[in-house]
Structures are given as C-alpha cells and as structure tokens.
Amino acid sequence: MLKGFKDFLLRGNVLDLAVAVVVGAAFTAIVTAFTSNIINPLIAAIGGSNELGWGVEIISGNPETFLNIGAVVTAIINFIIIAAVVYFVLIVPANAAKKKFVSEPEDKEASETDLLIQIRDILSANGSGADMGAHAKTLE
C-alpha cells in the first residue's frame, strides 16, 4: 500500500498539479489586484455618487441590505481574465505541441463487412472454410 502511494506521489502528475495550484494562486492574486485597483474604481465611477459603489440599498440607511452589483461584475471580469489567460497561455500552446510532437494513430476501425471478409479469407486459407459453410447450411 505504501509503495503504491509513493509511486503515485513520484509519478509526476502530483508534482505538476502542485506547481499548477501555486502558480494559479499567484496569478489569481495578480488578477484580483488588477480588478480591485483598476476595474472596481471604474465600476464605482459608473455607479454615480453612491459611496458604497455600484449597487442598490434595499432598506435605506442599512448597509447590510446593499446589493453590490459592482462586486458581481468584478468577479465576472476576474473569471474572464483568468479563463482567457489559461486558455491562450496554457491550452493553445499545449494543443499545438501535441499536434506537432505526438502523431495520432490512424483510425483503424473496420466495418463489419471488412471483418467478415477477413474471417472468410482466413477460414478459406486454413482449408476449413468448406467445412464451416457446410455446417452453416445444416444449421439453417
């Protein structure tokens, strides 16, 4: 059991995943700083004179009932930026590298007719094709 766990840890996938999590967390911090310091002020400016930002206060004078639409828009912008960077920096180059360095085997699915022809040819080459044909006629 411990050998299997050691093999799992040293296989490489776990190390790649750990690096991806650390880099992802660092990149998320950069995007969060960008949206907090650049996008949020722009969204708040669109919101007008409301000191709480772009949103609506359901009960006047009660900041706990403030629907912060700006925070939702910021989260959506965060997601779009992170998804775009992951796609264009990681996925597109990885797919290009796969196409360049990994040759995919040709699709060798044969139709049922091709398989039956191959079986017939093998049986006739072995000399037992006639026996099988006679046996098939007796089953009908």
C-alpha positions as semicolon CSV with decimal commas, in nm:
position;residue;x (nm);y (nm);z (nm)
1;M;0,000;0,000;0,000
2;L;0,281;0,245;0,085
3;K;0,468;0,154;-0,234
4;G;0,159;0,243;-0,437
5;F;0,129;0,577;-0,255
6;K;0,499;0,650;-0,316
7;D;0,460;0,565;-0,686
8;F;0,157;0,795;-0,701
9;L;0,350;1,085;-0,547
10;L;0,656;1,038;-0,765
11;R;0,469;0,977;-1,088
12;G;0,498;1,342;-1,185
13;N;0,132;1,429;-1,217
14;V;0,109;1,521;-0,849
15;L;0,412;1,749;-0,876
16;D;0,270;1,914;-1,187
17;L;-0,060;1,964;-1,010
18;A;0,110;2,118;-0,706
19;V;0,302;2,361;-0,926
20;A;-0,018;2,449;-1,113
21;V;-0,200;2,526;-0,788
22;V;0,079;2,752;-0,663
23;V;0,111;2,936;-0,995
24;G;-0,268;2,961;-1,021
25;A;-0,294;3,112;-0,674
26;A;-0,022;3,365;-0,754
27;F;-0,187;3,457;-1,083
28;T;-0,525;3,490;-0,914
29;A;-0,369;3,736;-0,670
30;I;-0,241;3,944;-0,963
31;V;-0,581;3,946;-1,134
32;T;-0,757;4,028;-0,806
33;A;-0,522;4,322;-0,750
34;F;-0,587;4,442;-1,106
35;T;-0,963;4,425;-1,069
36;S;-0,961;4,572;-0,717
37;N;-0,743;4,867;-0,805
38;I;-0,838;4,940;-1,166
39;I;-1,172;4,779;-1,255
40;N;-1,354;4,846;-0,925
41;P;-1,289;5,223;-0,931
42;L;-1,412;5,235;-1,291
43;I;-1,728;5,045;-1,199
44;A;-1,781;5,269;-0,895
45;A;-1,744;5,576;-1,119
46;I;-2,024;5,442;-1,341
47;G;-2,236;5,393;-1,029
48;G;-2,256;5,768;-0,969
49;S;-2,246;5,943;-0,634
50;N;-2,326;5,635;-0,424
51;E;-2,040;5,598;-0,173
52;L;-2,095;5,223;-0,146
53;G;-2,034;5,163;-0,516
54;W;-2,240;5,029;-0,798
55;G;-2,543;4,874;-0,636
56;V;-2,872;4,925;-0,460
57;E;-2,954;4,957;-0,091
58;I;-3,281;4,770;-0,031
59;I;-3,353;4,934;0,306
60;S;-3,235;5,294;0,313
61;G;-2,976;5,360;0,582
62;N;-2,900;4,989;0,637
63;P;-2,569;4,900;0,465
64;E;-2,628;4,529;0,538
65;T;-2,902;4,526;0,273
66;F;-2,678;4,667;-0,003
67;L;-2,683;4,460;-0,322
68;N;-2,330;4,505;-0,453
69;I;-2,367;4,465;-0,827
70;G;-2,016;4,602;-0,880
71;A;-1,866;4,310;-0,685
72;V;-2,051;4,062;-0,907
73;V;-1,935;4,239;-1,223
74;T;-1,580;4,241;-1,084
75;A;-1,597;3,866;-1,015
76;I;-1,719;3,805;-1,371
77;I;-1,434;4,016;-1,511
78;N;-1,189;3,826;-1,285
79;F;-1,317;3,494;-1,421
80;I;-1,300;3,607;-1,784
81;I;-0,942;3,735;-1,745
82;I;-0,823;3,416;-1,572
83;A;-1,004;3,189;-1,819
84;A;-0,862;3,382;-2,117
85;V;-0,507;3,368;-1,985
86;V;-0,532;2,997;-1,902
87;Y;-0,672;2,925;-2,247
88;F;-0,428;3,136;-2,450
89;V;-0,117;3,075;-2,239
90;L;-0,164;2,708;-2,148
91;I;-0,426;2,531;-2,361
92;V;-0,347;2,671;-2,707
93;P;0,031;2,607;-2,683
94;A;-0,027;2,261;-2,532
95;N;-0,261;2,165;-2,817
96;A;-0,013;2,298;-3,072
97;A;0,269;2,098;-2,911
98;K;0,053;1,783;-2,913
99;K;-0,017;1,825;-3,283
100;K;0,350;1,888;-3,358
101;F;0,514;1,618;-3,147
102;V;0,253;1,346;-3,100
103;S;0,137;1,161;-3,405
104;E;-0,207;1,016;-3,362
105;P;-0,259;0,665;-3,494
106;E;-0,483;0,636;-3,795
107;D;-0,838;0,533;-3,729
108;K;-0,831;0,162;-3,796
109;E;-1,193;0,082;-3,730
110;A;-1,304;-0,171;-3,982
111;S;-1,660;-0,214;-4,091
112;E;-1,846;-0,535;-4,019
113;T;-1,823;-0,628;-4,387
114;D;-1,444;-0,589;-4,384
115;L;-1,420;-0,808;-4,075
116;L;-1,641;-1,077;-4,226
117;I;-1,433;-1,075;-4,545
118;Q;-1,115;-1,115;-4,338
119;I;-1,269;-1,405;-4,142
120;R;-1,377;-1,573;-4,469
121;D;-1,030;-1,533;-4,615
122;I;-0,865;-1,676;-4,303
123;L;-1,100;-1,973;-4,296
124;S;-1,053;-2,045;-4,664
125;A;-0,674;-2,017;-4,623
126;N;-0,685;-2,275;-4,344
127;G;-0,889;-2,511;-4,557
128;S;-1,172;-2,522;-4,307
129;G;-1,389;-2,276;-4,496
130;A;-1,573;-2,550;-4,680
131;D;-1,647;-2,736;-4,359
132;M;-1,783;-2,419;-4,197
133;G;-2,003;-2,346;-4,498
134;A;-2,149;-2,694;-4,489
135;H;-2,202;-2,667;-4,114
136;A;-2,376;-2,331;-4,155
137;K;-2,615;-2,481;-4,413
138;T;-2,712;-2,760;-4,175
139;L;-2,796;-2,504;-3,906
140;E;-3,040;-2,325;-4,136
